[in-house]
Coordinates of C-alpha atoms and ligand atoms in Angstrom, one line a residue:
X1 CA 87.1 160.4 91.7
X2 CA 83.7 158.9 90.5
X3 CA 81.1 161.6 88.8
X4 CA 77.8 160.4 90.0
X5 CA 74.3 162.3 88.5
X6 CA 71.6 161.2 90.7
X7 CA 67.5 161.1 89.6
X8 CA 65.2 161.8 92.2
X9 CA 68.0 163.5 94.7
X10 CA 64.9 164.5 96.9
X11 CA 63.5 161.2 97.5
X12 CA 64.4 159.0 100.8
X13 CA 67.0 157.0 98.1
X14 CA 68.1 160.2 96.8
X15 CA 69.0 161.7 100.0
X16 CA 70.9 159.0 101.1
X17 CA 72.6 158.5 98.5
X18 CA 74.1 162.3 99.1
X19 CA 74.8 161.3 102.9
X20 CA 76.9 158.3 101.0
X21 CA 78.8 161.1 98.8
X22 CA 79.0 163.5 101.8
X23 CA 80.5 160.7 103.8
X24 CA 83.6 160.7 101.0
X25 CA 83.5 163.8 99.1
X26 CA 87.2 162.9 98.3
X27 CA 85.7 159.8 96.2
X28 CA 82.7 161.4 94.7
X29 CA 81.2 164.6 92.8
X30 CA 78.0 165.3 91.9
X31 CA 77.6 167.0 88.2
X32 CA 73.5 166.2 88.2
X33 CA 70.7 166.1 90.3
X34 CA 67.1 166.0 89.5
X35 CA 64.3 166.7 91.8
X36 CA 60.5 166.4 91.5
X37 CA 58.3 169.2 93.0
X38 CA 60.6 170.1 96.4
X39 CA 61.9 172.9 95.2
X40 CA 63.0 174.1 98.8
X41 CA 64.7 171.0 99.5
X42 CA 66.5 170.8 96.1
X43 CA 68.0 174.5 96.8
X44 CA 70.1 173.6 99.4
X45 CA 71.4 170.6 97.6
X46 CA 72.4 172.5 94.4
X47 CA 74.2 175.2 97.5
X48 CA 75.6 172.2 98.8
X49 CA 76.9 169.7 96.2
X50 CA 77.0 172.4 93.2
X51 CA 76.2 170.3 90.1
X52 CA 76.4 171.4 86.5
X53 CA 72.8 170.3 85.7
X54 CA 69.4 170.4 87.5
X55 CA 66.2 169.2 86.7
X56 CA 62.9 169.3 88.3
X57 CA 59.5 168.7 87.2
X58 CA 57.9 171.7 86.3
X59 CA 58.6 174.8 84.7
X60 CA 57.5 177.6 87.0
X61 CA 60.2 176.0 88.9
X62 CA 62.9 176.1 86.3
X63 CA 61.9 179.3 85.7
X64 CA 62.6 180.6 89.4
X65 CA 65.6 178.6 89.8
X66 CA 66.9 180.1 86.6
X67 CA 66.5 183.5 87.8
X68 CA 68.3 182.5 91.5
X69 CA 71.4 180.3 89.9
X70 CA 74.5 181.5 88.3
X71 CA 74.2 180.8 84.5
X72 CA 76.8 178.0 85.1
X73 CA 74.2 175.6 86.4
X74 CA 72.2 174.4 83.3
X75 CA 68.3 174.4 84.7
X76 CA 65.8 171.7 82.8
X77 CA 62.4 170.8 83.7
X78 CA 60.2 168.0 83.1
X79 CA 61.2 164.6 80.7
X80 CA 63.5 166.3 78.4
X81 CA 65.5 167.3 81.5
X82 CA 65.3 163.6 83.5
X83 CA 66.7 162.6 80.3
X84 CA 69.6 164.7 80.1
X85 CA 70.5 164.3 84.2
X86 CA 70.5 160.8 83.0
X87 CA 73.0 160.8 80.1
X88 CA 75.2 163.9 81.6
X89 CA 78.3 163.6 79.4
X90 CA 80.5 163.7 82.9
X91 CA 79.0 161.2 84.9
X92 CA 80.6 157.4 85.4
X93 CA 77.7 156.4 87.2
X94 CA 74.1 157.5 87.2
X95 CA 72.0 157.0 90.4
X96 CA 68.1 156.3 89.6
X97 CA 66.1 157.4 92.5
X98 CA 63.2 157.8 90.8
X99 CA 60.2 156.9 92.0
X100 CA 57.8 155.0 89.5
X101 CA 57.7 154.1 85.7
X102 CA 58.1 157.6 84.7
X103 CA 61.7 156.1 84.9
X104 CA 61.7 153.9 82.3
X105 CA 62.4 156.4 79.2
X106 CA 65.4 158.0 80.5
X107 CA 67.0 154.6 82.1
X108 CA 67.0 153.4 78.2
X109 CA 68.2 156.4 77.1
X110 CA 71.1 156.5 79.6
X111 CA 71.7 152.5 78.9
X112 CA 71.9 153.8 74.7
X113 CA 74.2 156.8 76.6
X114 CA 76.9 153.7 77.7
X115 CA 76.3 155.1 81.6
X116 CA 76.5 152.9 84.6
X117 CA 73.2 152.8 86.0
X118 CA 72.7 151.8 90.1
X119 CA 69.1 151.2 89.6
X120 CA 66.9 151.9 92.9
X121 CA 63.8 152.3 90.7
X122 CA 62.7 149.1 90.3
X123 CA 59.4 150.2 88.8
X124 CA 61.1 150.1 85.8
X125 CA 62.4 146.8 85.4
X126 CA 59.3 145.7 86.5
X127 CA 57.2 147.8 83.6
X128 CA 59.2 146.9 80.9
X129 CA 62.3 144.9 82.0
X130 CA 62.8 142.9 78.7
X131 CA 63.4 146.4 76.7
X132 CA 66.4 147.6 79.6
X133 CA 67.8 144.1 79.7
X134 CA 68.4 144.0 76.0
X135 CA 69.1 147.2 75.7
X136 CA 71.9 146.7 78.7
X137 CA 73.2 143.6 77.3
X138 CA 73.5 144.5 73.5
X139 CA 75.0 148.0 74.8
X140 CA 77.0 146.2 77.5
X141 CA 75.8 148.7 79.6
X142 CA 76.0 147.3 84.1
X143 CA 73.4 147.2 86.6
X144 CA 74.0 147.4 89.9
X145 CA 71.1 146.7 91.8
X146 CA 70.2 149.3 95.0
X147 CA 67.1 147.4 96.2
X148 CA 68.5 146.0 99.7
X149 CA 67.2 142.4 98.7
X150 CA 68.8 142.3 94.7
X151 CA 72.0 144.0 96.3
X152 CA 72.6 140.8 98.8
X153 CA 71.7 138.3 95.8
X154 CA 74.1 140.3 93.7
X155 CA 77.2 140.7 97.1
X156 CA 76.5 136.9 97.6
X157 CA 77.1 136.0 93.8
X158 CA 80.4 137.7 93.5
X159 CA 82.5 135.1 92.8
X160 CA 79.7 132.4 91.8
X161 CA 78.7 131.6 88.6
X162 CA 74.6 132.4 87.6
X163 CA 74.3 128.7 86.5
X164 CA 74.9 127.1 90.0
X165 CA 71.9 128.5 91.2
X166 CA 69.2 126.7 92.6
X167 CA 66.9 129.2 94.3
X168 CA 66.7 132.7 95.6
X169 CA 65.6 133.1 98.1
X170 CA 64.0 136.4 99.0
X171 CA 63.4 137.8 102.6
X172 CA 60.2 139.7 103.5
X173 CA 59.9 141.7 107.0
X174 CA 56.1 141.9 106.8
X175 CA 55.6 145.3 106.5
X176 CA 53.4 147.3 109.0
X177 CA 50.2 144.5 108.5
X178 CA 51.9 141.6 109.2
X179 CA 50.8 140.7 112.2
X180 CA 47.0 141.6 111.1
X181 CA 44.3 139.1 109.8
X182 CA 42.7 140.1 106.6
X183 CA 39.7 141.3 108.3
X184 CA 42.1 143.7 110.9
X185 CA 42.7 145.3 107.8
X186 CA 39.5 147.0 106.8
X187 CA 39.5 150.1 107.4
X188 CA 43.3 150.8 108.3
X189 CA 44.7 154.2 108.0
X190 CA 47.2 156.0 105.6
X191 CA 49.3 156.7 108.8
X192 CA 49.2 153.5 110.0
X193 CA 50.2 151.8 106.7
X194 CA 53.0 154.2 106.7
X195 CA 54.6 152.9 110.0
X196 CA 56.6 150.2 108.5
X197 CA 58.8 148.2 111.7
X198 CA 62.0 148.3 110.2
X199 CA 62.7 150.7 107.2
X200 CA 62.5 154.8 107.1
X201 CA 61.3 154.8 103.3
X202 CA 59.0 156.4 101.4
X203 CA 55.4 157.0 101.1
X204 CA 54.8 154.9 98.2
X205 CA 57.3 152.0 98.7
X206 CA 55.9 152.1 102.5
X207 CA 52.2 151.3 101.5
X208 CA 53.8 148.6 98.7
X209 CA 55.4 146.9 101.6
X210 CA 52.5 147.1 103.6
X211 CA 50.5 145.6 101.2
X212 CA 53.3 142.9 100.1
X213 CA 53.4 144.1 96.5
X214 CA 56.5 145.7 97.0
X215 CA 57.9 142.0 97.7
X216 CA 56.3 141.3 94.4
X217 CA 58.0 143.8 92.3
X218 CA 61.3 142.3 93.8
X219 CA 60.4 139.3 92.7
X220 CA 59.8 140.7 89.0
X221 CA 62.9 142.6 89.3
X222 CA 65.1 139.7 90.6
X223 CA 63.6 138.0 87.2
X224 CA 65.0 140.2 85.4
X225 CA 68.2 141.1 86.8
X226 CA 69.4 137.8 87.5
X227 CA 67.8 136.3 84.6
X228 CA 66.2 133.9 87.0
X229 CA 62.7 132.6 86.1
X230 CA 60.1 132.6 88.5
X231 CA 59.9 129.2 89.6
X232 CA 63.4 129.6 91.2
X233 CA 62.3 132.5 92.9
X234 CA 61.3 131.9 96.5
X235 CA 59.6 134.5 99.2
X236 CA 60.4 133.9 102.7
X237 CA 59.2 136.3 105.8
X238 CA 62.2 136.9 107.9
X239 CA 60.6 140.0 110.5
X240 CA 64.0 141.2 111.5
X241 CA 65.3 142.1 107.5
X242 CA 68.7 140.8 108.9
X243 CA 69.5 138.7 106.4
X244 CA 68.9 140.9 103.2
X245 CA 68.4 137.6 100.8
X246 CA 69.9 134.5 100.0
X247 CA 71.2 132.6 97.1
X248 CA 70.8 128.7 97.5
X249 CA 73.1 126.6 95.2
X250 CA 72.7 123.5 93.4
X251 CA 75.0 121.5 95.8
X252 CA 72.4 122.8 98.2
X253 CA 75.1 125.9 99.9
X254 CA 73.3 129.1 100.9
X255 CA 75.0 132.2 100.5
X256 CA 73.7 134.9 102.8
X257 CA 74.0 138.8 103.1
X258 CA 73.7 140.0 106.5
X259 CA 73.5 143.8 108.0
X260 CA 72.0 146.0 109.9
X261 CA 68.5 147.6 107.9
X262 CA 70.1 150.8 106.3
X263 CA 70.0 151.5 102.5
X264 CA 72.9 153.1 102.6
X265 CA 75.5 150.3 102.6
X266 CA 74.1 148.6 99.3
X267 CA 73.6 152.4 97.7
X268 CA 77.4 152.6 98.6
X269 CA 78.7 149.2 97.3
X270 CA 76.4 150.5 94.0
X271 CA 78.8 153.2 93.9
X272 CA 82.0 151.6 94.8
X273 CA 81.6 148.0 93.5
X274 CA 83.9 145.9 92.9
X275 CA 85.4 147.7 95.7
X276 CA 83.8 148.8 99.0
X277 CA 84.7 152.0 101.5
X278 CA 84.5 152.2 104.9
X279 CA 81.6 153.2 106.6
X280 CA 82.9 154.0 109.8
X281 CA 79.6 155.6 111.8
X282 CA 77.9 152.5 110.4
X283 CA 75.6 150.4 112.8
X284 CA 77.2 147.4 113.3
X285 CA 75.4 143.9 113.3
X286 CA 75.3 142.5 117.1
X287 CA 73.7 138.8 116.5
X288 CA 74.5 138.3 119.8
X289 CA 72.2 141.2 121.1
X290 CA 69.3 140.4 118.6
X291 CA 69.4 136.7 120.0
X292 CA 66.7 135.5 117.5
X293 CA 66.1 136.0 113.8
X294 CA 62.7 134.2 112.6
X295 CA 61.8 132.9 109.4
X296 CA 57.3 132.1 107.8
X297 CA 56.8 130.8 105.1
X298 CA 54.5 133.8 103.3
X299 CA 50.7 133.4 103.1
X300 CA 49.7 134.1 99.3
X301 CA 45.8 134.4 100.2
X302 CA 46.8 136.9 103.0
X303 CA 49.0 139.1 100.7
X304 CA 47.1 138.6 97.4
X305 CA 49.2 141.4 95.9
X306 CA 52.1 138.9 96.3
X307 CA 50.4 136.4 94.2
X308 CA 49.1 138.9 91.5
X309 CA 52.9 139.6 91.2
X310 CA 54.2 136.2 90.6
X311 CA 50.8 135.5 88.1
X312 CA 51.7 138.8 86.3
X313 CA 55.7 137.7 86.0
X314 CA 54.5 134.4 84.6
X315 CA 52.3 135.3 81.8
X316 CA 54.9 138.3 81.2
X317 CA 54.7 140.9 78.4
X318 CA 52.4 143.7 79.1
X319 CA 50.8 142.5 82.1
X320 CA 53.6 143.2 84.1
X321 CA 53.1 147.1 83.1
X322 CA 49.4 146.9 84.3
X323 CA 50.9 145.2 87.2
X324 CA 52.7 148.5 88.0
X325 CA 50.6 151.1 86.5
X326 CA 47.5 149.7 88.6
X327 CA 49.4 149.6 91.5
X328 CA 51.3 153.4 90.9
X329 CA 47.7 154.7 90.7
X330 CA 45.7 152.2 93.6
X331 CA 48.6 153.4 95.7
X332 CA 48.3 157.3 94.9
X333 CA 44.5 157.0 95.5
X334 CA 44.8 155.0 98.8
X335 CA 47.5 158.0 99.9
X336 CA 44.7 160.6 99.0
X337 CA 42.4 158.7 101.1
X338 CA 40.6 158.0 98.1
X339 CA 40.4 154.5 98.5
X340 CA 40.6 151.9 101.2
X341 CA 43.8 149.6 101.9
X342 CA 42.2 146.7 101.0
X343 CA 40.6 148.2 97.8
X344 CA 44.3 148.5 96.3
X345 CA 44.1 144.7 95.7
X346 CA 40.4 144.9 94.3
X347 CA 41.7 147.8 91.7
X348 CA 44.8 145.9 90.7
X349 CA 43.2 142.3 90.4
X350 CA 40.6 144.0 87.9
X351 CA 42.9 145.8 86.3
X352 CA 45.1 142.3 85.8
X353 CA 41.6 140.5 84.7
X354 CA 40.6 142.9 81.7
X355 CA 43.9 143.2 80.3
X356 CA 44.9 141.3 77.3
X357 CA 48.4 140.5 77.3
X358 CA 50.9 141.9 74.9
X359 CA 53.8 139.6 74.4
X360 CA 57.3 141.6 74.1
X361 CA 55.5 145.2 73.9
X362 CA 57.4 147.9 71.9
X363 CA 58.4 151.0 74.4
X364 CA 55.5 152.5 72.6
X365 CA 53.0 150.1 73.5
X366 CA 54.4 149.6 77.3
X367 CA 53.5 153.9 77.4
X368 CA 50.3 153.4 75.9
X369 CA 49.4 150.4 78.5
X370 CA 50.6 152.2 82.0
X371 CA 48.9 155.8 80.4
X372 CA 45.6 153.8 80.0
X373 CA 45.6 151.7 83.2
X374 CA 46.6 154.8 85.1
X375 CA 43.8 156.6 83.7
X376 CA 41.1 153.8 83.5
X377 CA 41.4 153.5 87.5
X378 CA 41.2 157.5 88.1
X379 CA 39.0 158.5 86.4
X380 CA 36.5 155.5 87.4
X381 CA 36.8 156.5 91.1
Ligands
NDP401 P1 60.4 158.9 97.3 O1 59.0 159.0 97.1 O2 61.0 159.2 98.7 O3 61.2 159.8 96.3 C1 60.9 159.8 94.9 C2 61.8 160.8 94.2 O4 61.4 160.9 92.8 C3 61.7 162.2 94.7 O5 63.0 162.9 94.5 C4 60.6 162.8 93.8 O6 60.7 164.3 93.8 C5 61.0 162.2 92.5 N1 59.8 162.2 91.6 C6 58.6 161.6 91.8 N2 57.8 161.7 90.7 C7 58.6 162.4 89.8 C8 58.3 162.8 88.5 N3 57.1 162.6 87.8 N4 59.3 163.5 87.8 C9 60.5 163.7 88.4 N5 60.8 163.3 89.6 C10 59.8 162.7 90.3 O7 60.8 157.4 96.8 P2 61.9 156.4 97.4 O8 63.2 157.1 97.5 O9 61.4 155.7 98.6 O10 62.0 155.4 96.2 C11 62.6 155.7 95.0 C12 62.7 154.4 94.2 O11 63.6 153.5 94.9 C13 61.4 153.6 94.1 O12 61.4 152.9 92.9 C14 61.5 152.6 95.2 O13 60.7 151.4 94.9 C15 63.0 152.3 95.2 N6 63.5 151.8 96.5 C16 63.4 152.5 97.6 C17 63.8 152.1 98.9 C18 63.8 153.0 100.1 O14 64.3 152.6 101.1 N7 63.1 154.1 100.0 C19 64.4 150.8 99.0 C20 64.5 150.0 97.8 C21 64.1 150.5 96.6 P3 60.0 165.3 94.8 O15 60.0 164.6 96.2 O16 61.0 166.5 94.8 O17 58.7 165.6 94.3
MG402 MG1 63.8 146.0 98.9

């Protein structure tokens, strides 16, 4: 039986990575779960799943889940607690769920830990992926990539060798705009950003897809896991997110990873690789029913977010953390109606242009740089 402790066990990863574990509760247990603010939510999951640790964000809600709980479950709040859900002494595997770079400091800490990390949170690699990819590599610590995209490179390299590789090649459904001109996009809503075609995710990830700079990130975190650089990194739109991704080899052979769109098959082989279970109430993929699966080459000018990415990945060091930071807080503002779709690019293009890149920034200097972007763009709203 695998001990998993799962970060973020409230978030649209999070809970279905528990529908994976309540699919074969005779292959997995949960000792640790961490939660943000749902406390309601997270109650019936510690009723449920009965871990030996929680964490959540905020004290007032330690506090009243301290006085509910038996004194056997071990209640923490805030970093101090994300850190110890990530390095629980029972766990083989840790799930990270979090959403955003607050996930950075307790990945390293559960990489110096020894743990197993099946990394959803790709905000981290994308922050500060040179300090996890050392740290992983001189602690020998594996990633299993979550990310639907990263976990088909990764399926479709099993028994392949990293230097055969051409290309990957990355698929791209669109998200919710794609069939809008630039100009259709003034003015869109937070509602109607959030109605993404082919993935129930959430809100954040949504908007990043909407605005393509999710796409980016996965092309910073494919960098990074697959120690792949950029120029061998390709973008393709493919609306039906069939085909998860592709690897294209040097004697010109494309492996593909195929499925129907649910996150739960690659959080699974996460969690069971090199093995895989059944997944027995699984949609099956019917090619013959879908017919047609089409294939664009992306448009860099209409998803400028996209391009910032790739620029960012290029010049590397810190401007990869502004990347994210700019884009954690554009995003947050654009969710509180704060600021317009559109202006997301604006704030993270200016936050790109008056940065002066650090090359390999210290994990002090990487939380100095998304602290001060983050705060630079709210408070100048
Ligand atoms: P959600 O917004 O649905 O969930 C985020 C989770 O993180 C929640 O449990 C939330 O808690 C918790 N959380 C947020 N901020 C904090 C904080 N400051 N301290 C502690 N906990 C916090 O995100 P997703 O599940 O959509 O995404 C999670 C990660 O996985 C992201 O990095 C995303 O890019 C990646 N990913 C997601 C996919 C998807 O299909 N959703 C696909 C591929 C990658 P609470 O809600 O209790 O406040
Ligand atoms: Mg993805």
């Amino acid at each position: 039986m695998k001990k998993i402790s799962l970060m973020g066990a409230t978030g649209s990863i999070g809970i279905q990575t528990l529908d994976v574990l309540r699919e074969h509760p005779e292959e997995f247990k949960l000792v640790a779960l961490s939660v943000g603010k749902n406390i309601i939510e997270a109650r019936k999951m510690i009723n449920e799943f009965t871990p030996s640790l929680v964490s959540v964000q905020l004290k007032k809600d330690a506090d009243q889940l301290i006085r509910e709980l038996p004194s056997s479950v071990k209640v923490l709040y805030g970093e101090e607690g994300l850190v110890e859900v990530a390095c629980h002494q029972d766990a083989d595997i840790l799930v990270n769920a979090v959403l955003g770079s607050v996930g950075l400091y307790p990945t390293l800490k559960a990489i110096e830990a020894g743990k197993t990390i099946a990394i959803a949170n790709k905000e981290t690699l994308v922050t500060a992926g040179h300090l996890v990819m050392d740290a992983a590599k001189s602690k020998e610590v594996t990633l299993l990539p979550v990310d639907s995209e990263h976990s088909a490179i990764f399926q479709a390299l099993q028994g392949e060798q990293e230097k055969n590789i051409e290309k990957l090649i990355i698929t791209a459904s669109g998200g919710s705009f794609r069939d809008r001109t630039r100009e259709e996009l003034v003015g869109v809503s937070v509602k109607e950003a959030l109605n993404h075609p082919n993935w129930s995710m959430g809100a954040k990830i949504t908007i990043d897809s909407a605005s393509m700079m999710n796409k980016g990130l996965e092309v910073i975190e494919a960098h990074w896991l697959f120690d792949i650089p950029y120029e061998k990194i390709e973008v393709l739109q493919h609306r039906e997110s069939i085909i998860h991704s592709m690897i294209q080899f040097h004697d010109s052979s494309v492996m593909a990873q195929l499925g129907t769109p649910d996150m739960r098959v690659p959080i699974q082989y996460a969690l069971t690789y090199p093995d895989r279970l059944p997944r027995p109430n699984g949609k099956r993929l019917n090619l013959a029913e879908i017919g047609q699966l089409h294939f664009e080459k992306m448009n860099y000018e209409r998803f400028r977010c996209l391009h910032f990415a790739y620029e960012a990945g290029r010049i590397g060091g810190s401007m990869t953390t502004v990347l994210n930071a700019a884009n954690e807080a554009a995003v947050a503002l654009f969710l509180d109606n704060k600021i317009a779709f559109l202006e997301i690019e604006e704030v993270i293009e200016k936050a790109l242009n008056s940065h002066e890149v650090i090359h390999r920034p210290d994990l002090e200097t990487i939380l100095t740089i998304d602290k001060q972007t983050r705060s630079s763009i709210t408070n100048g709203i």
